[in-house]
Coordinates of C-alpha atoms and ligand atoms in Angstrom, one line a residue:
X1 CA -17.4 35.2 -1.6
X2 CA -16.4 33.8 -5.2
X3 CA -18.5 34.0 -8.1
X4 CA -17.9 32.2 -11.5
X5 CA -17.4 34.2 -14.8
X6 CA -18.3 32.7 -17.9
X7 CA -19.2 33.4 -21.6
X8 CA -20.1 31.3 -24.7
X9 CA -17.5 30.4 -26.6
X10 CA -18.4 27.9 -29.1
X11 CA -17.9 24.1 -29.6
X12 CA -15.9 22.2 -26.9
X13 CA -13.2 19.7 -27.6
X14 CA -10.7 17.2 -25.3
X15 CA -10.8 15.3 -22.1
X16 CA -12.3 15.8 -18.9
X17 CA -11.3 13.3 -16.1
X18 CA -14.2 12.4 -13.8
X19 CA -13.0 12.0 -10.1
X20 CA -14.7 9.8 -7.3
X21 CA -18.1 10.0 -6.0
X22 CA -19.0 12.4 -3.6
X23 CA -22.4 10.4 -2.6
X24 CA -19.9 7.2 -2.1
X25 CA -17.1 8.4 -0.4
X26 CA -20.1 9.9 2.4
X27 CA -21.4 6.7 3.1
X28 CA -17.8 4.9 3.4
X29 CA -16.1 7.1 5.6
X30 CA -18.6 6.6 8.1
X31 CA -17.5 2.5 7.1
X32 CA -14.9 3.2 9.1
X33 CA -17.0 3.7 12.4
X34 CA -17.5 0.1 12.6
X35 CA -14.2 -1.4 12.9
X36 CA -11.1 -0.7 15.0
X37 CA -8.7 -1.5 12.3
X38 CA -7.7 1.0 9.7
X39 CA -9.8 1.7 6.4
X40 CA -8.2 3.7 3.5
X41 CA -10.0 4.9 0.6
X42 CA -8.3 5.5 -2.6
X43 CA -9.9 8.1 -5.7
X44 CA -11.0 9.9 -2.9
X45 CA -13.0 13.1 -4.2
X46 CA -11.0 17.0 -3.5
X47 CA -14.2 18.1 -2.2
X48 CA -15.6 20.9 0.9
X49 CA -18.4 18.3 1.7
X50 CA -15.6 15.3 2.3
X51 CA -13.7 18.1 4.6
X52 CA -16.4 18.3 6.5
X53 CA -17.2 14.4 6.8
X54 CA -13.4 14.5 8.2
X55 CA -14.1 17.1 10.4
X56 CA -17.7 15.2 12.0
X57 CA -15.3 11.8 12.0
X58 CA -12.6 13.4 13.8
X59 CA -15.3 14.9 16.4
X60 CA -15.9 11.5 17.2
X61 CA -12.4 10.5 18.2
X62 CA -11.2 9.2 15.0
X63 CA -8.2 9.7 12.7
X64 CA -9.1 10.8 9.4
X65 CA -5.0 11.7 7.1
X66 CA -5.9 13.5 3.6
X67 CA -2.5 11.9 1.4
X68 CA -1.4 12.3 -2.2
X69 CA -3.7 15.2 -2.8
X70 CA -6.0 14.4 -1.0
X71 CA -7.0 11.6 -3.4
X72 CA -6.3 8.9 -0.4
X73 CA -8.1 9.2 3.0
X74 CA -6.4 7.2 5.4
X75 CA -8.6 6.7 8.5
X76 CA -8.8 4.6 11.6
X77 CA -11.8 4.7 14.5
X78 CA -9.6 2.5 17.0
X79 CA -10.3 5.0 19.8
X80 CA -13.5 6.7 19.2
X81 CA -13.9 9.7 22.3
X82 CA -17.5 10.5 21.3
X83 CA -20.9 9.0 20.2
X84 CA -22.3 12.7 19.1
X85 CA -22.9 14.4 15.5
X86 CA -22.9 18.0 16.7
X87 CA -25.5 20.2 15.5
X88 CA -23.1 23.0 13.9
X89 CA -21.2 20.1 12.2
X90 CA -24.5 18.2 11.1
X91 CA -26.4 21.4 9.8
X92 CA -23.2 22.4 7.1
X93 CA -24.0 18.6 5.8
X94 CA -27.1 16.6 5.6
X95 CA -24.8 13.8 4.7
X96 CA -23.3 14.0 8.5
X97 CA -26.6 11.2 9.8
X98 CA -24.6 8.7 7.7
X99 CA -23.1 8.2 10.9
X100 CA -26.3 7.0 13.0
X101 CA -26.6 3.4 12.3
X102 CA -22.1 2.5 12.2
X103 CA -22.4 4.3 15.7
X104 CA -25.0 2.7 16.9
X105 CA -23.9 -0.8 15.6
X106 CA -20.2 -0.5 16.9
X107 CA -20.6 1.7 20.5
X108 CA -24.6 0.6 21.3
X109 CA -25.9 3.9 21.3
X110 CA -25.5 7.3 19.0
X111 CA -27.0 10.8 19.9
X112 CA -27.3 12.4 16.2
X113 CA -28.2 16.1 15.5
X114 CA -31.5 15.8 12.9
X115 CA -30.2 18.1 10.1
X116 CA -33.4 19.7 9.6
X117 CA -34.7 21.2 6.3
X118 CA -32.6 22.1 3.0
X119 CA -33.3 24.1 -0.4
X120 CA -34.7 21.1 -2.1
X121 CA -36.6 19.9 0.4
X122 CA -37.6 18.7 3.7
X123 CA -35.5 15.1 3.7
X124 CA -37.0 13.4 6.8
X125 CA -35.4 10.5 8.6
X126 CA -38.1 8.5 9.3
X127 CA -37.8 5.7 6.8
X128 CA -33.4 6.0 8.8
X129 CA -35.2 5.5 12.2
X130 CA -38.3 2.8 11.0
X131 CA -35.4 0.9 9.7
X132 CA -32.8 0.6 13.0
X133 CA -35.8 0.9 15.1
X134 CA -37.0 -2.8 13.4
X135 CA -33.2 -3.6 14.4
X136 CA -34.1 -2.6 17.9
X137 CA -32.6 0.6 18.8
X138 CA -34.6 2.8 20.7
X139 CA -34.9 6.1 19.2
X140 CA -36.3 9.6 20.6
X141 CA -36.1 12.9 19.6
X142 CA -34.9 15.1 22.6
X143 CA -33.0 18.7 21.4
X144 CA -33.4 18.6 18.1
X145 CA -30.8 15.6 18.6
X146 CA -31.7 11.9 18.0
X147 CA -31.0 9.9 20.9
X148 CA -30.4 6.0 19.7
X149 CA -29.3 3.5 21.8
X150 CA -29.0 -0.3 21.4
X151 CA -27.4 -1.4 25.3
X152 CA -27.6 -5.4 24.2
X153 CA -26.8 -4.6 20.8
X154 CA -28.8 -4.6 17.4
X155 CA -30.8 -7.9 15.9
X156 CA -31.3 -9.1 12.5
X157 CA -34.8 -8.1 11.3
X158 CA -36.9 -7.8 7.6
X159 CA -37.1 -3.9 7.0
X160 CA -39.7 -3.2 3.8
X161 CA -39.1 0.7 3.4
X162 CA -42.1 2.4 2.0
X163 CA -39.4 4.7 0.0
X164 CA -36.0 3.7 -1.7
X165 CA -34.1 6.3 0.3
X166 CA -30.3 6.0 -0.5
X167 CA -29.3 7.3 2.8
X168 CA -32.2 4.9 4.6
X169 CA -30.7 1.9 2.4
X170 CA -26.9 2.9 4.1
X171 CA -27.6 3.6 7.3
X172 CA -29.3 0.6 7.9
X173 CA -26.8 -1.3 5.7
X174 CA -24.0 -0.7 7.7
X175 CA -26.1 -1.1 11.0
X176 CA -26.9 -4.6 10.0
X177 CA -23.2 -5.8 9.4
X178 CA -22.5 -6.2 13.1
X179 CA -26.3 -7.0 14.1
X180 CA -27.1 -10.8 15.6
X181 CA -28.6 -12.8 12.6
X182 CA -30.0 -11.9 9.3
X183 CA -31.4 -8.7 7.4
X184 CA -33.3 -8.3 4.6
X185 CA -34.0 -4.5 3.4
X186 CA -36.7 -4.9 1.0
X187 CA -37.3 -2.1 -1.3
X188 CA -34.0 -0.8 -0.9
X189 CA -32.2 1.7 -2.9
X190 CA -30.1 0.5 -5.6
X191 CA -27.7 3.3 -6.9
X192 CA -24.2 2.4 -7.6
X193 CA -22.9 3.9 -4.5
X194 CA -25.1 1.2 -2.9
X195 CA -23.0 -1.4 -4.5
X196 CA -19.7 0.6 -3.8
X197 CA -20.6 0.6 -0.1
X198 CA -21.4 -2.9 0.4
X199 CA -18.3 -3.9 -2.0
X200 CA -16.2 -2.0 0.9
X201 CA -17.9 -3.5 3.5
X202 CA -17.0 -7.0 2.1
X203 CA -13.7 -6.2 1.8
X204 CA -13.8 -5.1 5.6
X205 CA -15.7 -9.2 6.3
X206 CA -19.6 -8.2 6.2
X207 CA -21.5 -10.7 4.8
X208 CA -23.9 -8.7 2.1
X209 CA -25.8 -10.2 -1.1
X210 CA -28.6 -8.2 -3.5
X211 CA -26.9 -4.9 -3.3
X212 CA -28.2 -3.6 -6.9
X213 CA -31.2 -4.7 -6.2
X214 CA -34.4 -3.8 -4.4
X215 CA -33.7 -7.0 -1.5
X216 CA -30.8 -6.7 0.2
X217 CA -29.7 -9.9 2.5
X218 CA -27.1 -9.1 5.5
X219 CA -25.5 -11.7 7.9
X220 CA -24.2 -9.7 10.8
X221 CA -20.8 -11.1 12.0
X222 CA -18.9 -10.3 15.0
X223 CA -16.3 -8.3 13.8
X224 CA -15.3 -6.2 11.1
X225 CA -11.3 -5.7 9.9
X226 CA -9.4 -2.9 8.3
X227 CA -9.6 -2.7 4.0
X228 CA -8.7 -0.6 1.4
X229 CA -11.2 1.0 -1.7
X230 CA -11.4 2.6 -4.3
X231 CA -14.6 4.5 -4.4
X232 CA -16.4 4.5 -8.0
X233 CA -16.5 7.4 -10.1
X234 CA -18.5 10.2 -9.6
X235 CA -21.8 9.6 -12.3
X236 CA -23.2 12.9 -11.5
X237 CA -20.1 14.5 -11.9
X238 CA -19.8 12.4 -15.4
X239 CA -23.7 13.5 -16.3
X240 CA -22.9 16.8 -15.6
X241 CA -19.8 17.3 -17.8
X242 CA -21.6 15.0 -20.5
X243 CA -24.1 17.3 -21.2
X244 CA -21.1 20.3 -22.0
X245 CA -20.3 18.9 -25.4
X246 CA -24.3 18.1 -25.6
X247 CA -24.9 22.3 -25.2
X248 CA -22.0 23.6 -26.9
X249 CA -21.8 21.3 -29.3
X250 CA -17.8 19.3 -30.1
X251 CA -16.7 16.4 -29.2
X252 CA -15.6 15.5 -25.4
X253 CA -13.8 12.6 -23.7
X254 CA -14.8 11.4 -20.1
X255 CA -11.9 9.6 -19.0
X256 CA -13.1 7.0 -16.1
X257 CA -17.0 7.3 -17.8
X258 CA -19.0 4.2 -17.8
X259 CA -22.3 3.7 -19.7
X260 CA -24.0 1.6 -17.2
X261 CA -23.5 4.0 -14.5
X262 CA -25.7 6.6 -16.6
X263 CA -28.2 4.2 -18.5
X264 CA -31.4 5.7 -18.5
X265 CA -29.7 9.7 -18.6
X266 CA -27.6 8.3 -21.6
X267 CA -30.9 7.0 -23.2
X268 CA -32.5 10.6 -22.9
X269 CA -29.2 12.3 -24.7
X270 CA -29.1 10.2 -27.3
X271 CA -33.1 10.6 -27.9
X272 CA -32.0 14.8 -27.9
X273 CA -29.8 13.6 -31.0
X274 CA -26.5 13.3 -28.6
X275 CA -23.9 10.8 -29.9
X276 CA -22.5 8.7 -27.0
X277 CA -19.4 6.2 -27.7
X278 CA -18.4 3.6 -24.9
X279 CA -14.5 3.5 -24.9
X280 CA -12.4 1.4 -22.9
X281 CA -12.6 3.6 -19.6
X282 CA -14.0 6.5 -21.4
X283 CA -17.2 7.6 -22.8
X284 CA -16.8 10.4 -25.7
X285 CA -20.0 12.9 -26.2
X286 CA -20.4 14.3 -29.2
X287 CA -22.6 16.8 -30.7
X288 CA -21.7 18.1 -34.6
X289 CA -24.5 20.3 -36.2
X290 CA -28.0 21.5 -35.4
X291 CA -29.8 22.1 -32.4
X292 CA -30.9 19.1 -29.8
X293 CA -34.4 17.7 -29.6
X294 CA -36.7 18.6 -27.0
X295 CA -36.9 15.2 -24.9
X296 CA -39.4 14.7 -21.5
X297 CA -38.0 13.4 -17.9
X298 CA -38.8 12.2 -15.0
X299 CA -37.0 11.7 -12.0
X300 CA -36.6 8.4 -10.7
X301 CA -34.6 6.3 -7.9
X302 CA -31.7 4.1 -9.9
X303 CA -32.1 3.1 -12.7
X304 CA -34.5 6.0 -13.5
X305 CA -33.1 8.9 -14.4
X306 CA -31.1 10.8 -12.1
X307 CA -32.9 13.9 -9.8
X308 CA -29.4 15.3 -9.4
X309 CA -29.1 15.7 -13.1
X310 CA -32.5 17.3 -13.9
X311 CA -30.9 20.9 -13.3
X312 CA -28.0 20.4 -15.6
X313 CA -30.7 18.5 -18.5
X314 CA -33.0 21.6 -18.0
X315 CA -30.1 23.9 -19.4
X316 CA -29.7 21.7 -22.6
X317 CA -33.5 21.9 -22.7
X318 CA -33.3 25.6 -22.8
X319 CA -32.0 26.1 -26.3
X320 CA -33.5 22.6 -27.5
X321 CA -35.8 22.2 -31.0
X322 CA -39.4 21.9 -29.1
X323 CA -41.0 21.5 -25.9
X324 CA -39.9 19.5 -22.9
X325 CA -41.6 18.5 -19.8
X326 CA -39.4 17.6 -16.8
X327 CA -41.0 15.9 -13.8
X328 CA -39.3 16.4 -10.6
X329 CA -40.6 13.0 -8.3
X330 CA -38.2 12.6 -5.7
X331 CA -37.5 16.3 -4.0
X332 CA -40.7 18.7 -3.5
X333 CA -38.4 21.9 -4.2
X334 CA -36.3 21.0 -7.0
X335 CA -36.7 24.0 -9.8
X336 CA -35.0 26.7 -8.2
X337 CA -32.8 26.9 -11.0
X338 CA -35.8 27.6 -13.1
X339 CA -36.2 31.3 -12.2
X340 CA -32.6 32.0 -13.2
X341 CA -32.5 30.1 -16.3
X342 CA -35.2 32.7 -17.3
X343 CA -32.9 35.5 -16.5
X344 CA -30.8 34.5 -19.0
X345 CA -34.0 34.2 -21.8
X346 CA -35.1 30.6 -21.2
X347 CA -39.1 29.8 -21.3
X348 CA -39.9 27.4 -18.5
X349 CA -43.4 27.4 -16.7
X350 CA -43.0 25.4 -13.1
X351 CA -46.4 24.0 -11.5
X352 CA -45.6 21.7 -8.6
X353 CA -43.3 19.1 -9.9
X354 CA -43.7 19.9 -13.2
X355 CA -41.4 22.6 -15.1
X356 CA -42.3 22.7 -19.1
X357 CA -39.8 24.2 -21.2
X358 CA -39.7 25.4 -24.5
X359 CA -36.7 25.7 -26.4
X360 CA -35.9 29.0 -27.4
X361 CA -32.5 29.7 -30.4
X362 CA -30.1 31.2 -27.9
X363 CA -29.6 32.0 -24.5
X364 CA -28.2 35.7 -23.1
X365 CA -25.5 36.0 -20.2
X366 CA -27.2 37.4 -17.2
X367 CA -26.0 37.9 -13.4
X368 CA -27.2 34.6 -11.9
X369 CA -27.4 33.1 -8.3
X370 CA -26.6 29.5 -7.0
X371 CA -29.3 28.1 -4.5
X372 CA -28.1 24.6 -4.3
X373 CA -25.1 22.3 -5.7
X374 CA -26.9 21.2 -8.9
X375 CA -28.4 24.0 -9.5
X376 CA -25.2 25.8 -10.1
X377 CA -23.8 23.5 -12.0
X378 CA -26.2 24.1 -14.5
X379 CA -26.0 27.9 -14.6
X380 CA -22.3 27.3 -15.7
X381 CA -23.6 25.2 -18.5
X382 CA -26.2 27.5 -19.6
X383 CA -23.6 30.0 -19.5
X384 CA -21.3 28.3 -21.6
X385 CA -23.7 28.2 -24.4
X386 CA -24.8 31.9 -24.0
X387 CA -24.6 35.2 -25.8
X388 CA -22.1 37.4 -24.1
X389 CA -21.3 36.5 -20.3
X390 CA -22.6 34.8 -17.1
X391 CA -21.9 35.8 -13.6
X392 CA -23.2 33.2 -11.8
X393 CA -22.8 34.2 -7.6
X394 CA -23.0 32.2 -4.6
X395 CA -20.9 29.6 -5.7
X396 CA -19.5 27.8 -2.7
X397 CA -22.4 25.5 -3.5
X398 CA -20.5 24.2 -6.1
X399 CA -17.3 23.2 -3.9
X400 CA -19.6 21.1 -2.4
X401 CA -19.6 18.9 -5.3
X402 CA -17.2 19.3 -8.2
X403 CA -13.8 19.5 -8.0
X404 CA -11.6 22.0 -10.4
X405 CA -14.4 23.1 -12.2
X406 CA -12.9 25.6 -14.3
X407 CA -9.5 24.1 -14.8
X408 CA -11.7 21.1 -16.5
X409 CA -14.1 23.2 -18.5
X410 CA -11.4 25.6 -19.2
X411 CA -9.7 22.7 -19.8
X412 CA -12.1 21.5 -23.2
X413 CA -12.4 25.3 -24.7
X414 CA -15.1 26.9 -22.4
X415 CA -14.5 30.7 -21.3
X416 CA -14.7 30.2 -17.4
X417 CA -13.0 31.8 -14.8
X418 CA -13.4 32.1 -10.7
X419 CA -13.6 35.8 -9.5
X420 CA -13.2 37.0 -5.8
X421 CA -15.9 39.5 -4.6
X422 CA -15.6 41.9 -1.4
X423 CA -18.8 40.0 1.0
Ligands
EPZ1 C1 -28.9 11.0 -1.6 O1 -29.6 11.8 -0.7 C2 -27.9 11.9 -2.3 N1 -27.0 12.5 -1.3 C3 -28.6 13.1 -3.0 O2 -27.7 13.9 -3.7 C4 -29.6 12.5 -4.0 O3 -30.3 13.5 -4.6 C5 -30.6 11.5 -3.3 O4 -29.8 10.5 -2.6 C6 -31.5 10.8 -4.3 O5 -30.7 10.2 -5.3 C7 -26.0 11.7 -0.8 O6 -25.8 10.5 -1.1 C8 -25.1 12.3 0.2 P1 -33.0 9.8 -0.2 P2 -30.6 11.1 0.4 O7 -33.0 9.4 1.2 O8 -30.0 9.9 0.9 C9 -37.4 11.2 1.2 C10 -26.5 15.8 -4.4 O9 -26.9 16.7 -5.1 N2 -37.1 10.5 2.4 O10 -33.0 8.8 -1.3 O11 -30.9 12.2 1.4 C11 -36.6 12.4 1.0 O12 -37.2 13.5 1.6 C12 -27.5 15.2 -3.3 O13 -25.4 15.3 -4.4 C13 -38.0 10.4 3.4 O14 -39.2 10.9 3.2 O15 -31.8 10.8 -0.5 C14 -36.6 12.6 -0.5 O16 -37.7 13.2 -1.0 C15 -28.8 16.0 -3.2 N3 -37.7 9.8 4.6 C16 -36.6 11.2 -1.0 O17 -37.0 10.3 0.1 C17 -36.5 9.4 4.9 O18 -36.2 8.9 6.0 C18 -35.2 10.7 -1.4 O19 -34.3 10.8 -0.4 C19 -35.5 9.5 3.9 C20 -35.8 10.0 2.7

């Protein structure tokens, strides 16, 4: 098992290229499910969690080529074999029930493992099954597995969600491209991977309007073809590597960054006394002299503030001037972070969904461990602003979701490296 070794080493400087989204390229590869012809994504993220998406695909009959890198997926579902998620492929990845609603669209009937429980929290699928179930599926729990069939295919319906759960909003999304007549998902979730979905499924001949907003409007159709897209750029991925400069103070360029991917988080680091610059196809971070102000958050659906950036703003919050309060709203067991940050000298009370931080001058290196993808993340950042070093363990968590992490931060200045450990 790897663990990450890294030590402050004072102000960062140069460019860090953001890749493609992780939570876009999850919900378009199951795209591909609900056409025969070929679908190729391009900026295609390097990543164990889009391994494993190709792995669940391929389960189901279809053709899933890694090219240049790995950078271009090259997939077609022309002769799918199976209609099941399988359990040990569904519990390595949450992500894997993105599959219910294409399958169930194209083949009539789906039998997806439920992934169960996971360190943040206990991510139900209701609000996935109150959606397709207005479509007219019949769904029932039988195994552990959801059974789903729809034998005289799915129908055009209004769907109000009570919630506006990004992987309700796609699932049903893509269920209602080939569905007889019109949907209307009210409420719906309106993160840019929302849009980046339903811009691919255009380009594949679904009829979709609203996307970006909370009504979505979809006019099944027949058919869908083949297409090619690029998937957007990774915003967590950007947020996360925005906040280096922001800790460590200097001057960084995120090459692919865009502004109005990361509104309301931008707002918050410039509020901490962060200076953020829109470039062409960059943004540049900057932070010169004295330490950040304590700022509050709470975590919202888009365009609130970001739950998978709390972690990573909770380490900038660590060594901020003040007290901050942090509000987790969307996941129930978000702060698991929290308890290591303190290892390393931070002051952070948790109660329930709040965590209330007070800034302290400078954090120490410590032995750490990972318990989820964002929270290790932002023990490397914590790290890199620390006295002495920071062995932060478990860190296959992070493959999950960033790609070359210490080539890029090594990349700006920071002391990190990747160390083997006898399991
Ligand atoms: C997506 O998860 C992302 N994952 C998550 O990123 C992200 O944290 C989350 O959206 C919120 O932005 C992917 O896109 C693969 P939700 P998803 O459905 O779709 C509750 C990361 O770090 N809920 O919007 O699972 C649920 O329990 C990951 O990259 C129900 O109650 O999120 C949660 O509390 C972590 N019933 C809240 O809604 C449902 O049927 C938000 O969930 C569905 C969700």
């Amino acid at each position: 098992m790897d663990s990450i070794l890294v030590t402050g080493n004072g102000p960062l400087n140069g460019q860090i290229p953001i890749a493609g989204a992780k939570n876009a390229c999850l919900t378009l590869m199951p795209a591909t499910l609900l056409s025969e012809e070929p679908l190729t994504l391009t900026n295609a993220p390097r990543l164990s969690d889009i391994k494993t998406m190709t792995l669940l695909l391929q389960s189901l009959g279809a053709e899933v080529s890694s090219l240049q890198d790995g950078q271009v997926l090259a997939m077609s579902s022309h002769d799918l074999t199976s209609h099941v998620a399988d359990y040990d492929i569904v519990r390595k990845m949450r992500a894997s029930n993105l599959v219910l609603g294409p399958m169930l669209a194209r083949l009539g009937q789906a039998v997806v493992s439920l992934p169960g429980g996971c360190a943040i929290g206990a991510r139900p699928m209701d609000l996935h099954i109150h959606g397709l179930e207005a479509l007219g599926a019949e769904i029932e729990l039988k195994d552990g597995y959801l059974h789903a069939k729809a034998p005289k295919g799915l129908k055009g319906a209004v769907v109000e969600l009570s919630f506006a759960s990004v992987g309700a909003t796609e699932n049903i999304m893509m269920a209602a491209t080939l569905a007889k007549g019109t949907t209307v998902i009210k409420n719906a979730a309106r993160e840019p991977e929302i849009v980046d979905l339903a811009d691919c499924l255009r380009k594949m001949g679904a009829q979709i309007e609203g996307d970006g907003s909370p009504d979505i409007t979809i006019q099944g159709v027949d058919r869908l073809h083949g297409a090619t897209h690029q998937v957007v750029t990774d915003r967590i991925e950007l947020g996360t590597y925005m906040l280096a400069p922001a800790i460590c103070g200097g001057e960084v360029e995120l090459l692919g960054g865009r502004r109005s991917l990361l509104e309301s988080f931008c707002a918050k680091l410039e509020a901490a006394g962060i200076e953020i610059t829109e470039n062409e196809n960059s943004l540049t971070v900057c932070r010169k002299n004295g330490r950040v102000r304590a700022v509050d958050v709470v975590t919202e659906p888009f365009p609130g503030f970001p739950t998978d950036l709390q972690a990573q703003m909770m380490a900038l919050m660590c060594t901020a001037e003040g007290t901050s309060v942090l509000e987790e709203k969307i996941f129930e067991n978000r702060f698991m972070h929290a308890p290591e940050l303190v290892r390393m000298g931070a002051e952070i009370e948790v109660h329930g969904g709040h965590a209330t931080v007070t800034g302290v001058e400078k954090l120490k290196g410590a032995p750490v461990m990972a318990t989820d993808l964002r929270a290790s993340v932002s023990l490397i950042l914590a790290g890199m602003a620390a006295e002495g070093e920071t062995k932060v363990s478990r860190v296959y968590h992070l493959d999950r979701g960033y790609e070359h992490v210490v080539r890029k931060l090594s990349g700006v200045g920071a002391k990190i490296e990747r160390i083997k450990e006898q399991s």
